[in-house]
């Protein structure tokens, strides 16, 4: 019986995370049911629950088929009654124990969407803490701001950076190399960033996921978490041909706008 977290690749660059405890598993953000059903068939583990971080179709599109196949399977996700299939609606600070011994705390992290939540387990699977953060924090980057505003997104990311450094970060897309390519422009004197680019590049050459990341790695190399850093602030100001902004939120907004137009 193995306890582990496996990526189930979906679409071109999504990961549906399977959290396995013994002969049961949870899946996070099943945008497509087909690869999840294949995974369950191959591993012969039982689907014990589904976690949803936000409403986008590439995170929820498989719900209907999975619920038809496994009627009564609990589905944990954001409040609001806007996602069909959610059976346990969650708000900030709520706790859930979707598998025996695995407890998550819910953090509301709006910005990419207004309904976005993240799942944090301080105990993990007998290992370091775990974070499933959907499209909020990415390895080397962050989600686009579709429904919220930069201040909201910056506050949400700041909540995640308060988690322990060793927290394993499971985001929902393999965007790492593109993100780090942009990071190199925004933070060109950061030697930890360039070391990381080599490490992640070698994983991709072997077709391995770059995930999970950790909060500590992101704090050292993700420019969206480094808006307080003088070099990042200076690069952002130079890009937009303006004076260095005094607030980290404004630097974040300008950095996000730079990446959106890069
Ligand atoms: Zn999304």
Coordinates of C-alpha atoms and ligand atoms in Angstrom, one line a residue:
X1 CA 0.0 0.0 0.0
X2 CA 1.6 3.2 -1.0
X3 CA 1.0 6.7 0.1
X4 CA 2.0 9.1 -2.7
X5 CA 0.9 12.0 -4.9
X6 CA 0.8 11.3 -8.6
X7 CA 0.3 13.7 -11.6
X8 CA -2.4 12.6 -14.0
X9 CA -1.5 14.7 -17.2
X10 CA -4.6 16.2 -18.9
X11 CA -5.1 18.4 -22.0
X12 CA -1.8 19.9 -23.0
X13 CA -0.3 21.1 -19.7
X14 CA -2.8 20.4 -16.9
X15 CA -2.0 18.1 -14.0
X16 CA -4.8 16.4 -12.2
X17 CA -3.2 15.4 -8.9
X18 CA -4.1 12.0 -7.4
X19 CA -3.5 11.8 -3.7
X20 CA -3.2 8.2 -2.8
X21 CA -3.5 6.7 0.7
X22 CA -3.4 2.9 0.7
X23 CA -6.1 1.7 -1.7
X24 CA -8.0 5.0 -1.8
X25 CA -7.3 8.2 -3.5
X26 CA -8.5 11.8 -4.0
X27 CA -8.2 13.7 -7.3
X28 CA -7.8 17.4 -7.5
X29 CA -9.3 19.5 -10.3
X30 CA -10.4 16.8 -12.7
X31 CA -10.8 18.8 -15.9
X32 CA -11.2 15.6 -17.9
X33 CA -12.6 12.3 -16.6
X34 CA -10.9 10.0 -19.1
X35 CA -7.3 10.1 -17.8
X36 CA -8.7 9.8 -14.2
X37 CA -10.7 6.7 -15.1
X38 CA -7.6 5.2 -16.7
X39 CA -5.5 6.0 -13.6
X40 CA -8.1 4.3 -11.3
X41 CA -8.3 1.3 -13.6
X42 CA -4.5 0.9 -13.8
X43 CA -3.9 1.4 -10.1
X44 CA -7.1 -0.4 -8.8
X45 CA -7.5 2.3 -6.2
X46 CA -10.9 3.6 -5.1
X47 CA -11.9 7.2 -5.7
X48 CA -12.7 8.5 -2.2
X49 CA -13.3 12.2 -3.0
X50 CA -12.7 15.0 -5.4
X51 CA -11.2 18.4 -4.5
X52 CA -12.1 21.5 -6.7
X53 CA -10.1 24.8 -6.5
X54 CA -12.1 27.0 -8.8
X55 CA -14.8 26.9 -11.5
X56 CA -12.8 26.9 -14.8
X57 CA -13.7 24.1 -17.1
X58 CA -10.2 22.7 -17.3
X59 CA -10.5 22.0 -13.6
X60 CA -14.1 20.9 -13.4
X61 CA -15.0 19.4 -16.8
X62 CA -14.7 15.8 -15.7
X63 CA -17.0 16.1 -12.7
X64 CA -20.2 15.0 -14.4
X65 CA -18.7 11.8 -15.8
X66 CA -16.9 10.9 -12.6
X67 CA -20.1 11.4 -10.6
X68 CA -22.1 9.3 -13.0
X69 CA -19.4 6.5 -12.7
X70 CA -19.1 6.9 -8.9
X71 CA -22.4 8.1 -7.6
X72 CA -22.2 9.6 -4.1
X73 CA -18.5 10.4 -4.3
X74 CA -18.0 13.5 -2.1
X75 CA -16.9 16.7 -4.0
X76 CA -15.3 19.4 -2.0
X77 CA -15.1 22.9 -3.5
X78 CA -15.9 26.6 -3.3
X79 CA -19.1 28.0 -1.9
X80 CA -21.6 29.7 -4.3
X81 CA -23.7 26.9 -5.9
X82 CA -22.2 27.8 -9.3
X83 CA -20.2 24.5 -9.8
X84 CA -22.6 21.6 -10.4
X85 CA -21.6 18.5 -8.5
X86 CA -20.1 20.1 -5.4
X87 CA -21.5 18.3 -2.3
X88 CA -19.4 20.0 0.4
X89 CA -19.1 23.7 -0.1
X90 CA -16.1 25.3 1.7
X91 CA -15.1 28.7 2.9
X92 CA -12.1 30.2 4.5
X93 CA -10.8 28.3 7.5
X94 CA -13.0 25.3 7.0
X95 CA -11.4 21.9 7.7
X96 CA -12.0 18.7 5.9
X97 CA -10.7 15.1 6.3
X98 CA -11.4 13.5 2.9
X99 CA -9.2 10.5 3.8
X100 CA -8.6 9.1 7.2
X101 CA -5.7 11.0 8.8
X102 CA -5.4 13.6 6.0
X103 CA -6.8 16.9 7.1
X104 CA -6.9 20.0 4.9
X105 CA -7.6 23.6 5.9
X106 CA -9.2 25.8 3.3
X107 CA -7.7 29.2 2.3
X108 CA -9.7 31.5 0.1
X109 CA -7.3 32.9 -2.5
X110 CA -9.3 35.1 -4.9
X111 CA -7.7 36.9 -7.9
X112 CA -7.5 34.4 -10.8
X113 CA -11.2 33.8 -10.1
X114 CA -13.3 35.2 -7.3
X115 CA -14.2 31.7 -6.1
X116 CA -10.6 30.3 -5.9
X117 CA -9.7 28.3 -2.8
X118 CA -6.5 26.4 -1.9
X119 CA -6.2 23.2 0.2
X120 CA -3.4 23.1 2.8
X121 CA -2.5 20.0 4.9
X122 CA 0.0 20.8 7.7
X123 CA 0.8 17.1 8.3
X124 CA 0.9 15.8 4.7
X125 CA 1.1 12.1 4.1
X126 CA 3.6 11.4 6.9
X127 CA 5.8 14.0 5.2
X128 CA 6.0 17.7 4.7
X129 CA 3.0 20.0 4.5
X130 CA 1.0 19.9 1.2
X131 CA -0.6 22.7 -0.7
X132 CA -3.0 22.3 -3.7
X133 CA -3.4 25.8 -5.1
X134 CA -4.9 25.4 -8.5
X135 CA -4.1 28.4 -10.7
X136 CA -3.1 30.9 -7.9
X137 CA 0.6 30.2 -7.4
X138 CA 2.6 28.5 -10.2
X139 CA 6.1 27.3 -10.2
X140 CA 8.0 30.5 -11.0
X141 CA 4.8 32.5 -11.7
X142 CA 1.2 33.1 -10.8
X143 CA -2.2 32.8 -12.4
X144 CA -3.6 35.5 -14.6
X145 CA -6.0 37.8 -13.0
X146 CA -9.4 37.1 -14.7
X147 CA -12.0 38.1 -12.1
X148 CA -10.2 39.8 -9.2
X149 CA -7.8 42.7 -9.2
X150 CA -4.0 42.9 -8.5
X151 CA -4.4 43.8 -4.9
X152 CA -6.7 40.9 -4.3
X153 CA -4.3 38.5 -6.0
X154 CA -1.3 39.9 -4.2
X155 CA -3.0 39.4 -0.9
X156 CA -3.9 35.8 -1.8
X157 CA -0.3 35.0 -2.9
X158 CA 1.0 36.6 0.4
X159 CA -1.2 34.2 2.4
X160 CA 0.4 31.3 0.6
X161 CA 3.9 32.6 1.3
X162 CA 3.2 32.5 5.1
X163 CA 3.0 28.7 4.9
X164 CA 6.0 26.8 6.0
X165 CA 9.0 26.9 3.6
X166 CA 9.0 23.2 3.1
X167 CA 5.4 23.1 2.0
X168 CA 5.1 21.1 -1.2
X169 CA 3.3 23.2 -3.8
X170 CA 1.1 21.3 -6.2
X171 CA -0.2 23.7 -8.8
X172 CA -2.4 22.7 -11.7
X173 CA -0.3 23.4 -14.8
X174 CA 3.2 22.7 -16.2
X175 CA 4.0 26.3 -17.0
X176 CA 7.4 26.3 -15.2
X177 CA 9.9 26.9 -18.0
X178 CA 7.9 29.7 -19.6
X179 CA 7.5 31.3 -16.2
X180 CA 11.2 31.0 -15.4
X181 CA 12.0 32.5 -18.8
X182 CA 10.0 35.6 -17.9
X183 CA 11.5 35.5 -14.3
X184 CA 15.0 35.8 -15.8
X185 CA 14.0 39.2 -17.3
X186 CA 12.4 40.5 -14.2
X187 CA 15.1 39.3 -11.7
X188 CA 18.2 39.0 -13.8
X189 CA 20.8 39.1 -11.0
X190 CA 19.2 36.3 -8.9
X191 CA 21.7 33.4 -9.0
X192 CA 19.2 31.0 -7.3
X193 CA 16.8 31.6 -10.2
X194 CA 19.4 30.6 -12.8
X195 CA 20.4 27.5 -10.8
X196 CA 16.7 26.6 -10.7
X197 CA 16.3 27.1 -14.5
X198 CA 19.0 24.5 -15.1
X199 CA 17.5 22.0 -12.6
X200 CA 14.0 22.4 -14.1
X201 CA 15.3 22.2 -17.6
X202 CA 16.9 18.9 -16.9
X203 CA 13.6 17.5 -15.5
X204 CA 11.7 18.6 -18.7
X205 CA 14.4 17.0 -20.9
X206 CA 13.5 13.7 -19.2
X207 CA 9.8 14.5 -19.6
X208 CA 9.4 14.7 -15.8
X209 CA 7.1 17.2 -14.0
X210 CA 8.8 20.2 -12.5
X211 CA 6.3 19.9 -9.6
X212 CA 5.9 19.9 -6.7
X213 CA 7.7 23.0 -5.9
X214 CA 8.1 24.4 -2.4
X215 CA 7.2 27.7 -0.8
X216 CA 10.8 28.2 0.0
X217 CA 11.9 27.7 -3.6
X218 CA 9.2 30.1 -4.8
X219 CA 10.2 32.7 -2.3
X220 CA 13.7 32.6 -3.6
X221 CA 13.0 32.5 -7.3
X222 CA 9.4 33.5 -8.2
X223 CA 9.4 37.2 -9.1
X224 CA 5.7 37.6 -8.2
X225 CA 6.7 36.8 -4.6
X226 CA 9.7 39.1 -4.8
X227 CA 8.0 42.5 -5.4
X228 CA 9.7 43.8 -2.2
X229 CA 13.1 43.1 -3.8
X230 CA 14.9 46.1 -5.1
X231 CA 16.2 44.4 -8.3
X232 CA 12.7 43.2 -9.3
X233 CA 11.2 46.6 -8.5
X234 CA 13.9 48.3 -10.6
X235 CA 13.4 46.1 -13.6
X236 CA 9.6 46.6 -13.4
X237 CA 10.0 50.4 -13.3
X238 CA 12.5 50.3 -16.2
X239 CA 10.2 48.2 -18.3
X240 CA 7.3 50.7 -17.9
X241 CA 9.7 53.7 -18.0
X242 CA 8.5 55.0 -14.6
X243 CA 9.9 55.7 -11.1
X244 CA 10.2 52.7 -8.8
X245 CA 6.8 52.3 -7.1
X246 CA 6.7 52.5 -3.3
X247 CA 4.1 49.8 -2.7
X248 CA 4.7 46.1 -3.4
X249 CA 1.1 45.8 -4.7
X250 CA 1.8 48.4 -7.4
X251 CA 5.0 46.6 -8.4
X252 CA 3.1 43.3 -8.5
X253 CA 0.4 44.9 -10.7
X254 CA 3.0 46.3 -13.1
X255 CA 4.9 42.9 -13.1
X256 CA 1.7 41.0 -13.9
X257 CA 0.8 43.4 -16.7
X258 CA 4.3 43.0 -18.1
X259 CA 4.0 39.2 -18.2
X260 CA 0.5 39.5 -19.7
X261 CA 1.9 41.5 -22.6
X262 CA 5.2 39.6 -22.9
Ligands
LIG1 ZN1 -8.2 28.7 -14.0

